[in-house]
Amino acid sequence: MAEEEETELSDDQKKGIAKWFLVNAPAGEIQYVSRDLKLVLNDDDVYNEAASEAFPVFNKCHLISLKMPGGFGDVLVTSYGELQDNEYLDPKTAQVAIVDHVKQACTKVRPATDEELPSAYVEEYRCALEAEILKYVAEAYPKGSCSVYCTNGKDVEEPGSDFDLVVVIAAARLSPQNFCNGSWRTIWNIEFKDDIQKLELNGKLQVGAHYFEEGNVQLDTKHECRDSTMFQSPDDTAISVANLIRRHETAYMASLEESYFKLSDNTFKDLRRKLPITRTLFPWRSTRQFSLKREISEELGIGK
């Protein structure tokens, strides 16, 4: 029977595969992946289409931080600050960064308009919360970035109406020369409910790590949590919310550390069959009593 002829992939199929690899690249590695994909595809048109669609998705998903020209500091690339194509608001400086997604660079900035910024009333709460989050991030994440955005009710001028803020925290530790990269991303949605004088917090935490020295080991873990606090003055509200975020994130980090300390004792053992072929439990706590050389010698009759 004649062998079936291989079907050539269409340009759309190639683009779809290339996009998948780019979007799913580990933190800090999309440029390496894109370089290799460009060589494999050997088609600039297909690569450029895939890159133009994949890079914005990757950058927003990984909450990358880019340096703004003019000494304005860094801007987080996130959907919460996205105004239109390639324009991202930095609430701290009231600047709008124009971003080249494929180059992962901020090309220029412009002042934000009044319509793009929250009202003075909402800004008082946003600014106070951002100040507390900046302190927390400086302590907990040496190379971390954060921003606080108003996602709903930015035109509220006085007490009596609800509005929403979002806290975005991102930190990455990239060390490709040591074959490992990692990232920490958290998003906290905060609903300010004026009628019941209460704040509802919904947090989404995501941790990723990639170790690739003579192998390929990846970690991608997610966690969600909820909490609430009283609607108070801007400064008191900011302190209360920052303390809640600190408590939840610290607890989650501690749980991760504990689970990986136990990894070798529990998880790796569970990967083995419960009983070997001999139907005899392996004595994990007294492995020194076994001599591989002696067992092999006895099995093969060596020395008899």
Tab-separated table of N, CA, C and O in Angstrom, residues 45-96:
chain	number	residue	atom	x	y	z
A	45	ASP	N	5.891	36.921	6.200
A	45	ASP	CA	4.494	37.358	6.238
A	45	ASP	C	3.705	36.585	7.282
A	45	ASP	O	2.948	37.170	8.074
A	46	VAL	N	3.861	35.263	7.303
A	46	VAL	CA	3.157	34.432	8.284
A	46	VAL	C	3.623	34.762	9.687
A	46	VAL	O	2.812	34.914	10.615
A	47	TYR	N	4.948	34.908	9.865
A	47	TYR	CA	5.490	35.226	11.198
A	47	TYR	C	4.978	36.578	11.691
A	47	TYR	O	4.546	36.701	12.840
A	48	ASN	N	5.030	37.593	10.838
A	48	ASN	CA	4.619	38.937	11.256
A	48	ASN	C	3.146	38.976	11.650
A	48	ASN	O	2.769	39.659	12.614
A	49	GLU	N	2.292	38.244	10.932
A	49	GLU	CA	0.875	38.197	11.293
A	49	GLU	C	0.680	37.519	12.642
A	49	GLU	O	-0.088	37.982	13.487
A	50	ALA	N	1.381	36.398	12.823
A	50	ALA	CA	1.258	35.674	14.093
A	50	ALA	C	1.773	36.521	15.250
A	50	ALA	O	1.144	36.592	16.313
A	51	ALA	N	2.922	37.171	15.054
A	51	ALA	CA	3.522	37.972	16.122
A	51	ALA	C	2.649	39.171	16.478
A	51	ALA	O	2.482	39.501	17.660
A	52	SER	N	2.073	39.828	15.470
A	52	SER	CA	1.257	41.018	15.735
A	52	SER	C	0.011	40.679	16.537
A	52	SER	O	-0.514	41.528	17.261
A	53	GLU	N	-0.480	39.439	16.419
A	53	GLU	CA	-1.657	39.023	17.177
A	53	GLU	C	-1.295	38.408	18.519
A	53	GLU	O	-2.041	38.541	19.494
A	54	ALA	N	-0.160	37.725	18.590
A	54	ALA	CA	0.198	36.985	19.807
A	54	ALA	C	0.870	37.856	20.866
A	54	ALA	O	0.603	37.700	22.071
A	55	PHE	N	1.736	38.764	20.453
A	55	PHE	CA	2.488	39.544	21.436
A	55	PHE	C	1.589	40.385	22.351
A	55	PHE	O	1.814	40.420	23.563
A	56	PRO	N	0.571	41.094	21.825
A	56	PRO	CA	-0.298	41.843	22.748
A	56	PRO	C	-0.980	40.949	23.777
A	56	PRO	O	-1.125	41.342	24.946
A	57	VAL	N	-1.397	39.751	23.358
A	57	VAL	CA	-2.036	38.814	24.288
A	57	VAL	C	-1.046	38.394	25.368
A	57	VAL	O	-1.366	38.405	26.565
A	58	PHE	N	0.162	38.039	24.961
A	58	PHE	CA	1.191	37.620	25.919
A	58	PHE	C	1.539	38.751	26.873
A	58	PHE	O	1.607	38.549	28.093
A	59	ASN	N	1.762	39.939	26.340
A	59	ASN	CA	2.190	41.060	27.182
A	59	ASN	C	1.152	41.417	28.235
A	59	ASN	O	1.484	41.692	29.395
A	60	LYS	N	-0.131	41.407	27.847
A	60	LYS	CA	-1.191	41.730	28.802
A	60	LYS	C	-1.414	40.603	29.795
A	60	LYS	O	-1.710	40.849	30.968
A	61	CYS	N	-1.277	39.379	29.335
A	61	CYS	CA	-1.450	38.232	30.230
A	61	CYS	C	-0.363	38.191	31.291
A	61	CYS	O	-0.626	37.904	32.460
A	62	HIS	N	0.866	38.514	30.891
A	62	HIS	CA	1.998	38.455	31.818
A	62	HIS	C	2.239	39.777	32.534
A	62	HIS	O	3.177	39.886	33.332
A	63	LEU	N	1.397	40.772	32.256
A	63	LEU	CA	1.482	42.057	32.954
A	63	LEU	C	2.897	42.617	32.917
A	63	LEU	O	3.463	43.015	33.936
A	64	ILE	N	3.477	42.663	31.722
A	64	ILE	CA	4.873	43.092	31.628
A	64	ILE	C	4.989	44.577	31.972
A	64	ILE	O	4.059	45.366	31.775
A	65	SER	N	6.136	44.947	32.472
A	65	SER	CA	6.414	46.324	32.866
A	65	SER	C	7.436	46.916	31.894
A	65	SER	O	8.474	46.307	31.637
A	66	LEU	N	7.128	48.091	31.358
A	66	LEU	CA	8.009	48.736	30.386
A	66	LEU	C	8.408	50.128	30.879
A	66	LEU	O	7.599	50.832	31.479
A	67	LYS	N	9.637	50.492	30.601
A	67	LYS	CA	10.134	51.805	31.013
A	67	LYS	C	9.640	52.868	30.040
A	67	LYS	O	9.789	52.737	28.818
A	68	MET	N	9.063	53.931	30.581
A	68	MET	CA	8.585	55.025	29.745
A	68	MET	C	9.699	56.036	29.507
A	68	MET	O	10.478	56.331	30.423
A	69	PRO	N	9.805	56.566	28.299
A	69	PRO	CA	10.812	57.618	28.067
A	69	PRO	C	10.458	58.894	28.813
A	69	PRO	O	9.308	59.121	29.178
A	70	GLY	N	11.468	59.711	29.047
A	70	GLY	CA	11.218	60.988	29.713
A	70	GLY	C	11.282	60.920	31.219
A	70	GLY	O	10.914	61.879	31.905
A	71	GLY	N	11.748	59.789	31.767
A	71	GLY	CA	11.899	59.673	33.210
A	71	GLY	C	10.595	59.534	33.966
A	71	GLY	O	10.526	59.870	35.156
A	72	PHE	N	9.548	59.027	33.312
A	72	PHE	CA	8.260	58.866	33.975
A	72	PHE	C	8.134	57.555	34.744
A	72	PHE	O	7.110	57.303	35.373
A	73	GLY	N	9.149	56.731	34.675
A	73	GLY	CA	9.089	55.453	35.379
A	73	GLY	C	8.559	54.338	34.495
A	73	GLY	O	8.672	54.401	33.261
A	74	ASP	N	7.963	53.329	35.101
A	74	ASP	CA	7.488	52.158	34.363
A	74	ASP	C	5.970	52.169	34.238
A	74	ASP	O	5.258	52.719	35.083
A	75	VAL	N	5.491	51.513	33.186
A	75	VAL	CA	4.053	51.344	32.983
A	75	VAL	C	3.761	49.856	32.875
A	75	VAL	O	4.528	49.099	32.266
A	76	LEU	N	2.667	49.416	33.482
A	76	LEU	CA	2.233	48.031	33.356
A	76	LEU	C	1.357	47.899	32.115
A	76	LEU	O	0.458	48.705	31.893
A	77	VAL	N	1.642	46.877	31.330
A	77	VAL	CA	0.810	46.580	30.166
A	77	VAL	C	-0.279	45.622	30.614
A	77	VAL	O	-0.035	44.446	30.853
A	78	THR	N	-1.481	46.139	30.764
A	78	THR	CA	-2.592	45.352	31.267
A	78	THR	C	-3.887	45.825	30.634
A	78	THR	O	-4.011	47.004	30.276
A	79	SER	N	-4.833	44.927	30.507
A	79	SER	CA	-6.119	45.292	29.903
A	79	SER	C	-6.851	46.345	30.727
A	79	SER	O	-7.678	47.094	30.196
A	80	TYR	N	-6.547	46.441	32.028
A	80	TYR	CA	-7.225	47.416	32.890
A	80	TYR	C	-6.783	48.847	32.586
A	80	TYR	O	-7.514	49.791	32.871
A	81	GLY	N	-5.587	48.995	32.024
A	81	GLY	CA	-5.104	50.320	31.677
A	81	GLY	C	-5.139	50.595	30.189
A	81	GLY	O	-4.692	51.656	29.740
A	82	GLU	N	-5.675	49.651	29.420
A	82	GLU	CA	-5.695	49.796	27.965
A	82	GLU	C	-6.773	50.783	27.548
A	82	GLU	O	-7.952	50.619	27.864
A	83	LEU	N	-6.363	51.821	26.827
A	83	LEU	CA	-7.305	52.840	26.371
A	83	LEU	C	-7.769	52.556	24.952
A	83	LEU	O	-8.939	52.630	24.636
A	84	GLN	N	-6.821	52.261	24.080
A	84	GLN	CA	-7.100	51.836	22.717
A	84	GLN	C	-5.863	51.089	22.234
A	84	GLN	O	-4.975	50.809	23.029
A	85	ASP	N	-5.831	50.732	20.971
A	85	ASP	CA	-4.713	49.937	20.471
A	85	ASP	C	-3.374	50.571	20.840
A	85	ASP	O	-3.090	51.720	20.472
A	86	ASN	N	-2.578	49.802	21.580
A	86	ASN	CA	-1.191	50.167	21.910
A	86	ASN	C	-1.059	51.356	22.852
A	86	ASN	O	0.051	51.853	23.049
A	87	GLU	N	-2.153	51.824	23.474
A	87	GLU	CA	-2.086	52.931	24.423
A	87	GLU	C	-2.510	52.442	25.805
A	87	GLU	O	-3.597	51.861	25.958
A	88	TYR	N	-1.652	52.707	26.810
A	88	TYR	CA	-1.895	52.200	28.159
A	88	TYR	C	-1.692	53.315	29.184
A	88	TYR	O	-0.672	54.007	29.185
A	89	LEU	N	-2.682	53.455	30.046
A	89	LEU	CA	-2.650	54.500	31.069
A	89	LEU	C	-1.765	54.080	32.236
A	89	LEU	O	-1.837	52.940	32.702
A	90	ASP	N	-0.939	54.999	32.692
A	90	ASP	CA	-0.202	54.819	33.937
A	90	ASP	C	-0.819	55.763	34.957
A	90	ASP	O	-0.562	56.970	34.929
A	91	PRO	N	-1.642	55.248	35.872
A	91	PRO	CA	-2.362	56.133	36.809
A	91	PRO	C	-1.444	56.933	37.730
A	91	PRO	O	-1.799	58.036	38.138
A	92	LYS	N	-0.290	56.389	38.053
A	92	LYS	CA	0.617	57.073	38.999
A	92	LYS	C	1.059	58.430	38.466
A	92	LYS	O	1.180	59.392	39.207
A	93	THR	N	1.349	58.460	37.165
A	93	THR	CA	1.900	59.679	36.569
A	93	THR	C	0.891	60.404	35.685
A	93	THR	O	1.204	61.478	35.155
A	94	ALA	N	-0.297	59.814	35.507
A	94	ALA	CA	-1.315	60.378	34.615
A	94	ALA	C	-0.769	60.553	33.204
A	94	ALA	O	-1.065	61.537	32.516
A	95	GLN	N	0.053	59.581	32.797
A	95	GLN	CA	0.604	59.563	31.448
A	95	GLN	C	0.046	58.371	30.683
A	95	GLN	O	-0.319	57.340	31.282
A	96	VAL	N	0.004	58.488	29.379
A	96	VAL	CA	-0.423	57.387	28.514
A	96	VAL	C	0.787	56.935	27.704
A	96	VAL	O	1.421	57.748	27.015
